[in-house]
Short mmCIF file of N, CA and C in Angstrom, two decimals:
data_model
loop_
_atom_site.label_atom_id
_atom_site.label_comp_id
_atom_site.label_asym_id
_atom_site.label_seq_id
_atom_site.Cartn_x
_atom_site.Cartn_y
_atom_site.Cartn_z
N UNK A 1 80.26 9.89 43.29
CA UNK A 1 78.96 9.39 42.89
C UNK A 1 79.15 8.52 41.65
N UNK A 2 78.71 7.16 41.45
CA UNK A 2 78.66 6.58 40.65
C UNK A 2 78.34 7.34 39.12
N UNK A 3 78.58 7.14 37.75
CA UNK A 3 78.46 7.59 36.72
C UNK A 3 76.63 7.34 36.58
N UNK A 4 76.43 5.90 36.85
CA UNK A 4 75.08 5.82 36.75
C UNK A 4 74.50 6.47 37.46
N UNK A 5 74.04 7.03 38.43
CA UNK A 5 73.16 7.72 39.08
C UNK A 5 73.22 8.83 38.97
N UNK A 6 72.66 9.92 38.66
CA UNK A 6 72.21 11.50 38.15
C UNK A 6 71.08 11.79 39.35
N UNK A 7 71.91 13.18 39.66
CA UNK A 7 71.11 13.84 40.17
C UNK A 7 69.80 14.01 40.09
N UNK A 8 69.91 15.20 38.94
CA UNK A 8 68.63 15.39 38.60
C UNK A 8 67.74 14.41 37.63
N UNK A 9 67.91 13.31 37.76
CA UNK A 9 66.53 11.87 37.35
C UNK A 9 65.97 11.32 38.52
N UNK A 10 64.31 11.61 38.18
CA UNK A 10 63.79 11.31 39.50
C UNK A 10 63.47 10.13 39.75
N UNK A 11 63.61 9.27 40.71
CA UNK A 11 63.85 7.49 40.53
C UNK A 11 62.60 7.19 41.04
N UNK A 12 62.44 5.89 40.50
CA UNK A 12 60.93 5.73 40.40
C UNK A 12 60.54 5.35 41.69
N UNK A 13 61.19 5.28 42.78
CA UNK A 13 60.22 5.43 43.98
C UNK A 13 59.94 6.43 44.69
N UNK A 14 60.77 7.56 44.15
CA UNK A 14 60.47 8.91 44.71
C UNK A 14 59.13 8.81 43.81
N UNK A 15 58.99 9.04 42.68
CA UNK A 15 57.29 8.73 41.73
C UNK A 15 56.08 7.83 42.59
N UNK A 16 56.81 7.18 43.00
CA UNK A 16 55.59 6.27 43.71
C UNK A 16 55.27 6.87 45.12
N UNK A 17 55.97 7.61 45.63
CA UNK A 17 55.95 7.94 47.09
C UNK A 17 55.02 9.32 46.54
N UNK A 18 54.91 10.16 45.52
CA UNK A 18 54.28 11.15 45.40
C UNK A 18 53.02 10.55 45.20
N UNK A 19 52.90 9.53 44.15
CA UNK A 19 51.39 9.15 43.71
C UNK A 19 50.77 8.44 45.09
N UNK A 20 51.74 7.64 46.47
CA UNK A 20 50.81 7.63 47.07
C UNK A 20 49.86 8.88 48.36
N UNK A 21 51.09 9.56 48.00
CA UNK A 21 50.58 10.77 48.76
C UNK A 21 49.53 11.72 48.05
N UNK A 22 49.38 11.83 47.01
CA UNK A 22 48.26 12.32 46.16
C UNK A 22 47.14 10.97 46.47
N UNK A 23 47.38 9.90 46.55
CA UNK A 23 46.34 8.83 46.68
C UNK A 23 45.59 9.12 48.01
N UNK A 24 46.51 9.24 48.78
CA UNK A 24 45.99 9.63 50.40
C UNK A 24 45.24 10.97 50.18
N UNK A 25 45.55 11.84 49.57
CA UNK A 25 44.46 13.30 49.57
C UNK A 25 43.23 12.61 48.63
N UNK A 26 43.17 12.09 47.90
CA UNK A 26 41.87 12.02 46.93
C UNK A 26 41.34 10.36 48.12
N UNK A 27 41.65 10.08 48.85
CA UNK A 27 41.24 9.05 49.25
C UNK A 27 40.00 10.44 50.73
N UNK A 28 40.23 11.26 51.11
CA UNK A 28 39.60 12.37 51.95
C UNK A 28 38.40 12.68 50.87
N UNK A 29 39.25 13.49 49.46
CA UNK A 29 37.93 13.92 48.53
C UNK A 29 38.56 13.54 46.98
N UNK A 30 37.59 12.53 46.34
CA UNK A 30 38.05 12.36 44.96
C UNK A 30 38.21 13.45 44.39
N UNK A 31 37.66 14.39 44.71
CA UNK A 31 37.69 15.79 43.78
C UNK A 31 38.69 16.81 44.07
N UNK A 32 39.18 16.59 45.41
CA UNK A 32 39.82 17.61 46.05
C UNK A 32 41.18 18.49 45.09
N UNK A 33 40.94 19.85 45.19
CA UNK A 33 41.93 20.23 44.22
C UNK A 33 43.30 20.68 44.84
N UNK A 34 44.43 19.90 43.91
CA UNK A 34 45.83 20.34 44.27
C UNK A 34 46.04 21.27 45.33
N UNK A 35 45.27 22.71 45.25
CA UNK A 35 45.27 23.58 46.06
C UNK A 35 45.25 23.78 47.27
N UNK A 36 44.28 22.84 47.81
CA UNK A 36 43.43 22.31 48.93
C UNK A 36 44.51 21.49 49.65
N UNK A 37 45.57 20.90 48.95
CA UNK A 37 46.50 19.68 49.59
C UNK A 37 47.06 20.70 49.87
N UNK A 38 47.96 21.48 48.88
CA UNK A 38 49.28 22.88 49.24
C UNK A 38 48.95 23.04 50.42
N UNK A 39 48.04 24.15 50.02
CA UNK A 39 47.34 24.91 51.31
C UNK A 39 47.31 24.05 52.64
N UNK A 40 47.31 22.76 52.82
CA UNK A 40 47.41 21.89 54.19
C UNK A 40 48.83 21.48 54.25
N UNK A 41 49.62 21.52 53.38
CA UNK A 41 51.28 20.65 53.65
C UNK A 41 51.52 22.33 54.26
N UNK A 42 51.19 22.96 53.53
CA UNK A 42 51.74 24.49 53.92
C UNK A 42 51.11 24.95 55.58
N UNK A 43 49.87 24.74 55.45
CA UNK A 43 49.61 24.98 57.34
C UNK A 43 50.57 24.03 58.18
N UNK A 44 50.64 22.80 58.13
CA UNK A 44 50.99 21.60 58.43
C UNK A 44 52.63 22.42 59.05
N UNK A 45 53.09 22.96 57.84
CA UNK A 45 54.61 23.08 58.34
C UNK A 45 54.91 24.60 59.05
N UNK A 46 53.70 25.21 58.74
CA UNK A 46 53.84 26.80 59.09
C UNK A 46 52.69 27.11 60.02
N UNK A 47 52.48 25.97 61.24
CA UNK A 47 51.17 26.28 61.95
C UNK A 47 51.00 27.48 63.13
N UNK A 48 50.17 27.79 62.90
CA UNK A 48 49.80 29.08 63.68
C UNK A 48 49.64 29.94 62.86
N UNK A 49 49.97 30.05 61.22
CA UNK A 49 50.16 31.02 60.32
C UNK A 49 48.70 31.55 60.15
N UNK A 50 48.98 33.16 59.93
CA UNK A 50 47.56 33.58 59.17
C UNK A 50 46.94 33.16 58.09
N UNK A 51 45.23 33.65 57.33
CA UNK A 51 45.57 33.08 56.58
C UNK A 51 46.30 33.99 55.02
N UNK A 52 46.24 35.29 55.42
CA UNK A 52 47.07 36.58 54.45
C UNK A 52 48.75 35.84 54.73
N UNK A 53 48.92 35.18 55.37
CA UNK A 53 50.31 34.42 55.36
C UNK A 53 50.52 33.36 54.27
N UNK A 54 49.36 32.37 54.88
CA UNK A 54 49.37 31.04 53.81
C UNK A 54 48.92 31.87 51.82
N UNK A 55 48.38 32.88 52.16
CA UNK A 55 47.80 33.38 50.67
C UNK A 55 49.24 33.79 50.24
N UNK A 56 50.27 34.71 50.79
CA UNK A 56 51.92 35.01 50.17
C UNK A 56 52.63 34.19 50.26
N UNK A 57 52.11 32.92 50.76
CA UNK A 57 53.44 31.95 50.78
C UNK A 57 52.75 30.52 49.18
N UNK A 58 51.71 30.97 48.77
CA UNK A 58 51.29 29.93 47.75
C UNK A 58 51.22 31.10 46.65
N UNK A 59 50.50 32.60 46.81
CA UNK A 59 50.92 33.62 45.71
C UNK A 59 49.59 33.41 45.17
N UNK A 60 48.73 33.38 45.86
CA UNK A 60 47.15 33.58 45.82
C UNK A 60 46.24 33.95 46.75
N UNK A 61 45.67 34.62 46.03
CA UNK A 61 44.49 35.71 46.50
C UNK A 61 44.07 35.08 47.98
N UNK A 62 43.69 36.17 48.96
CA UNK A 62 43.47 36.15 50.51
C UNK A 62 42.23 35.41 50.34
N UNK A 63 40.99 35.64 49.34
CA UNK A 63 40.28 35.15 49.00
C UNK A 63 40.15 33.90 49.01
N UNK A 64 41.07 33.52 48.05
CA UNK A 64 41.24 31.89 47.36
C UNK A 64 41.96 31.19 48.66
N UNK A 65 42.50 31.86 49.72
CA UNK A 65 43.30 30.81 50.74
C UNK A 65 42.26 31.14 51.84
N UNK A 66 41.34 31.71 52.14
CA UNK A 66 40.23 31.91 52.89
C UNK A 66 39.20 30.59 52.47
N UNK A 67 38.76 30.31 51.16
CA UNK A 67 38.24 29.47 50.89
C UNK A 67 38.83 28.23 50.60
N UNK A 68 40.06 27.97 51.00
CA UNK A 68 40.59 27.37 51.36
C UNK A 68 40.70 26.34 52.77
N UNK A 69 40.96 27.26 53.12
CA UNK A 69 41.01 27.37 54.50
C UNK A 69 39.38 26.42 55.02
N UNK A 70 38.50 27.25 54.29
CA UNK A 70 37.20 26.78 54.81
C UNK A 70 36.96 25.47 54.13
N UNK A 71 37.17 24.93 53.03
CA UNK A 71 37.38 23.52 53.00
C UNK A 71 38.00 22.88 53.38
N UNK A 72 39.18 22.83 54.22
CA UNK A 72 39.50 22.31 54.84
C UNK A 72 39.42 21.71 56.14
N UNK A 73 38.30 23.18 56.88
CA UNK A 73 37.50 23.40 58.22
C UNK A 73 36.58 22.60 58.38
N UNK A 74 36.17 22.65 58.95
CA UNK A 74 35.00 21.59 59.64
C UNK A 74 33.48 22.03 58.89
N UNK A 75 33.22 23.13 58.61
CA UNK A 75 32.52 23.25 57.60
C UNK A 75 32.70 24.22 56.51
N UNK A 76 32.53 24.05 55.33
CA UNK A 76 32.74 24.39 54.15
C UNK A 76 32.09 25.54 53.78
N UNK A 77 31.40 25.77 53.30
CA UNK A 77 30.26 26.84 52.90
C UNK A 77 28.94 26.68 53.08
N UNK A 78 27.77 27.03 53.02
CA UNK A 78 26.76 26.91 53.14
C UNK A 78 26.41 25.73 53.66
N UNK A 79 26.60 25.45 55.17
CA UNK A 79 26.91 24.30 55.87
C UNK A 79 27.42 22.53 54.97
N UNK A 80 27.97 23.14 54.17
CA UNK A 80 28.44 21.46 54.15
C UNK A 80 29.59 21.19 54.40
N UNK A 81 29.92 20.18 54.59
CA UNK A 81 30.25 19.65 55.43
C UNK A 81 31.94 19.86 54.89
N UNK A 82 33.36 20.32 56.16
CA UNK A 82 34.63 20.41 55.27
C UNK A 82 34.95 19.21 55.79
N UNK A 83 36.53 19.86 55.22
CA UNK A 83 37.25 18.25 55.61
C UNK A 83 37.97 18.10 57.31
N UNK A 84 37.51 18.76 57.95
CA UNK A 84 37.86 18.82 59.63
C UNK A 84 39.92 18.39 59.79
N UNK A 85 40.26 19.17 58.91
CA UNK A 85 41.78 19.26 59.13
C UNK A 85 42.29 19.97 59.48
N UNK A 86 41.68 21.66 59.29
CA UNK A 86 42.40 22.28 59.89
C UNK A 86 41.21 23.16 60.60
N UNK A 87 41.79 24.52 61.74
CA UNK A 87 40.96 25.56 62.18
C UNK A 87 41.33 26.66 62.15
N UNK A 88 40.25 27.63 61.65
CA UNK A 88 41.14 29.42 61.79
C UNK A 88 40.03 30.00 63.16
N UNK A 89 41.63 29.80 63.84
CA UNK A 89 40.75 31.31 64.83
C UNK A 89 41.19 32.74 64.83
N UNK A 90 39.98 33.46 65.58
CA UNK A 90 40.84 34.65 65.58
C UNK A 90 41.97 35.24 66.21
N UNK A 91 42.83 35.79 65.88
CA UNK A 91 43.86 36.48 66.70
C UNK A 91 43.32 37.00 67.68
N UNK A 92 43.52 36.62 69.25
CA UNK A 92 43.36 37.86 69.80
C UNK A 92 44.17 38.94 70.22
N UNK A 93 45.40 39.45 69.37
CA UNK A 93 45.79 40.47 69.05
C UNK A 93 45.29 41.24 68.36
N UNK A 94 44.84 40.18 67.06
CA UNK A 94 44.46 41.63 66.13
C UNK A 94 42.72 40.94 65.60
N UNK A 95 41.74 41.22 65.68
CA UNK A 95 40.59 40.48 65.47
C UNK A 95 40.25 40.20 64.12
N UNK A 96 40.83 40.73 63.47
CA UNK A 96 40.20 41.15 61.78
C UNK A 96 41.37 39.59 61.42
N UNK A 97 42.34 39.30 62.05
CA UNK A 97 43.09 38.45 61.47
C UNK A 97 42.45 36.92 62.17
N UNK A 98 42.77 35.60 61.20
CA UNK A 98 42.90 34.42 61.37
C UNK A 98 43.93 33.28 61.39
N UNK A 99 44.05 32.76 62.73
CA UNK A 99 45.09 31.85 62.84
C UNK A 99 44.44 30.12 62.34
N UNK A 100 45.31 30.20 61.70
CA UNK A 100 45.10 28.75 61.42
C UNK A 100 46.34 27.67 61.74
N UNK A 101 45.81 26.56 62.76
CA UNK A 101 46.08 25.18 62.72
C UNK A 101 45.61 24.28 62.66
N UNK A 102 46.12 22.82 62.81
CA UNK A 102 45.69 21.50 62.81
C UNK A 102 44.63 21.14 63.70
N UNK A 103 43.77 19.88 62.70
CA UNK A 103 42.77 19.96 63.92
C UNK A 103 43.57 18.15 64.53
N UNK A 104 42.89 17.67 65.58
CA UNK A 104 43.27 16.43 65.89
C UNK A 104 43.40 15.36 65.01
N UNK A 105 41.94 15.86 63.64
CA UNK A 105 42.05 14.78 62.33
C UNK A 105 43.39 15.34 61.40
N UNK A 106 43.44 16.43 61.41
CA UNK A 106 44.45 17.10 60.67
C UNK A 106 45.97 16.37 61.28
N UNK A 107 46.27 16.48 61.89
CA UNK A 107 47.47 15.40 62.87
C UNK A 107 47.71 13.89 62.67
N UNK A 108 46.40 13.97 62.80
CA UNK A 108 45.95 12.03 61.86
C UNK A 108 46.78 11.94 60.59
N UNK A 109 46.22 12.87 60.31
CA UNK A 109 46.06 12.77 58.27
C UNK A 109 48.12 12.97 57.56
N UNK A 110 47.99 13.94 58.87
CA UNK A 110 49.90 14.52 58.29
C UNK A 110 50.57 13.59 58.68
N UNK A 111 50.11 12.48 60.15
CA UNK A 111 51.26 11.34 60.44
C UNK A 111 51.33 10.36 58.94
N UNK A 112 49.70 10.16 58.77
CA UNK A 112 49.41 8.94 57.51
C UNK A 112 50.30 9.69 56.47
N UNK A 113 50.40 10.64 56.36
CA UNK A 113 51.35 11.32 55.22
C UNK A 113 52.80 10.97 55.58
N UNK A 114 52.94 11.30 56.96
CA UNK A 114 54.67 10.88 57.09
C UNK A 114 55.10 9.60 57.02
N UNK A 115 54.11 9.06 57.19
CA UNK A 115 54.67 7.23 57.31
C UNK A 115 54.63 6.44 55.59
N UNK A 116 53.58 7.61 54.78
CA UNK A 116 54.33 6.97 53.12
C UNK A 116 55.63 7.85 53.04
N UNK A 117 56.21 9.02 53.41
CA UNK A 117 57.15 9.53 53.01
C UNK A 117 58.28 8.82 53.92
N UNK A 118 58.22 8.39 54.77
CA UNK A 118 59.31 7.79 55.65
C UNK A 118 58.80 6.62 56.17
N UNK A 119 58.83 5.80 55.67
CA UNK A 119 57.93 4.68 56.11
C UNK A 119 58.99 3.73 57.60
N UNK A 120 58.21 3.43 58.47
CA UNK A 120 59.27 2.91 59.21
C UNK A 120 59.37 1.69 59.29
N UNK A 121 60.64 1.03 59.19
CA UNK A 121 61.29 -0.61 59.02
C UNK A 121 60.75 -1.38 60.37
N UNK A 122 60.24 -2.22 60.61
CA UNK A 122 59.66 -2.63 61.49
C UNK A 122 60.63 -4.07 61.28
N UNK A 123 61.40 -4.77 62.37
CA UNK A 123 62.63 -5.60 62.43
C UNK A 123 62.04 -6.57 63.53
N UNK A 124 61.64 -7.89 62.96
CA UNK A 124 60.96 -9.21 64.36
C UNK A 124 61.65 -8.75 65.06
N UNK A 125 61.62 -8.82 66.34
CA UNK A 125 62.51 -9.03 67.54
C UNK A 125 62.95 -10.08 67.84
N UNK A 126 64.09 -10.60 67.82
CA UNK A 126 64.17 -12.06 68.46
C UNK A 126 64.89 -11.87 69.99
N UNK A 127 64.32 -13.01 70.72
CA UNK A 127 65.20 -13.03 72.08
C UNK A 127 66.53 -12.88 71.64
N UNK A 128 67.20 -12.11 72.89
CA UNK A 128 68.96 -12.36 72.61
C UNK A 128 68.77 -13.86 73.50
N UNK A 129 70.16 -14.50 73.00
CA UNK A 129 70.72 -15.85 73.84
C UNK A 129 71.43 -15.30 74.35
N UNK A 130 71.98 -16.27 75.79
CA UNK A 130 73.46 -15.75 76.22
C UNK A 130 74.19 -16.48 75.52
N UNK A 131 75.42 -15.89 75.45
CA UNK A 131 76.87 -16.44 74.33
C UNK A 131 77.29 -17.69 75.83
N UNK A 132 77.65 -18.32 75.07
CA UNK A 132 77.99 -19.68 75.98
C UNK A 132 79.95 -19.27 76.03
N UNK A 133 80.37 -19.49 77.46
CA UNK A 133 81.67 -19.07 77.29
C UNK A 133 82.97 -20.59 76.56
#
């Protein structure tokens, strides 16, 4: 590895690739809190998870990832309106429990997320010629 380049310094387009992915969540809700994003990268990669799953895998209250959960749902609390990304249904194994995944907008939202994190090179096409012998 070159002397100049260090590991651990984070280069400024990894910085820019975060701020636009924080741009893309506040572009859904200016207000939306950090939490609210976790809580969806975290369904996103762990789908089908409960939500007493997603609450031990962020290290907050069943509560706080329940209301979570429901802002993220199609509706929020006292009918207003969520952000239609994700859905908890019930287990029907166990009823008291909730599965949560992606909704079709939720799929939307994680591609628009993958394409700032991996953006793909798009190359004109040109005709091939034939090689003249």
């Amino acid at each position: 590895m070159p002397a100049h380049i260090r590991p651990d310094v984070v280069r400024p387009d990894e910085v820019t690739t975060v701020v636009h992915v924080l741009e893309a969540f506040r572009k859904l809700d200016p207000d939306l809190p950090i939490q609210y994003a976790l809580s969806f990268m975290t369904i996103a990669q762990n789908e089908g998870m409960s939500i007493g799953e997603l609450a031990e895998r962020l290290g907050i209250a069943q509560s706080s990832a329940s209301r979570n959960v429901a802002a993220l749902s199609r509706w929020h609390s006292f009918g207003k309106a969520g952000l239609d990304l994700v859905q908890a249904q019930e287990d029907p194994r166990e009823r008291r429990r909730k599965i949560v995944t992606l909704t079709d907008s939720g799929r939307a939202f994680l591609e628009e997320l993958r394409a700032i994190v991996k953006p793909t090179v798009h190359t004109p096409s040109e005709p091939r010629r034939a090689r003249s012998a």
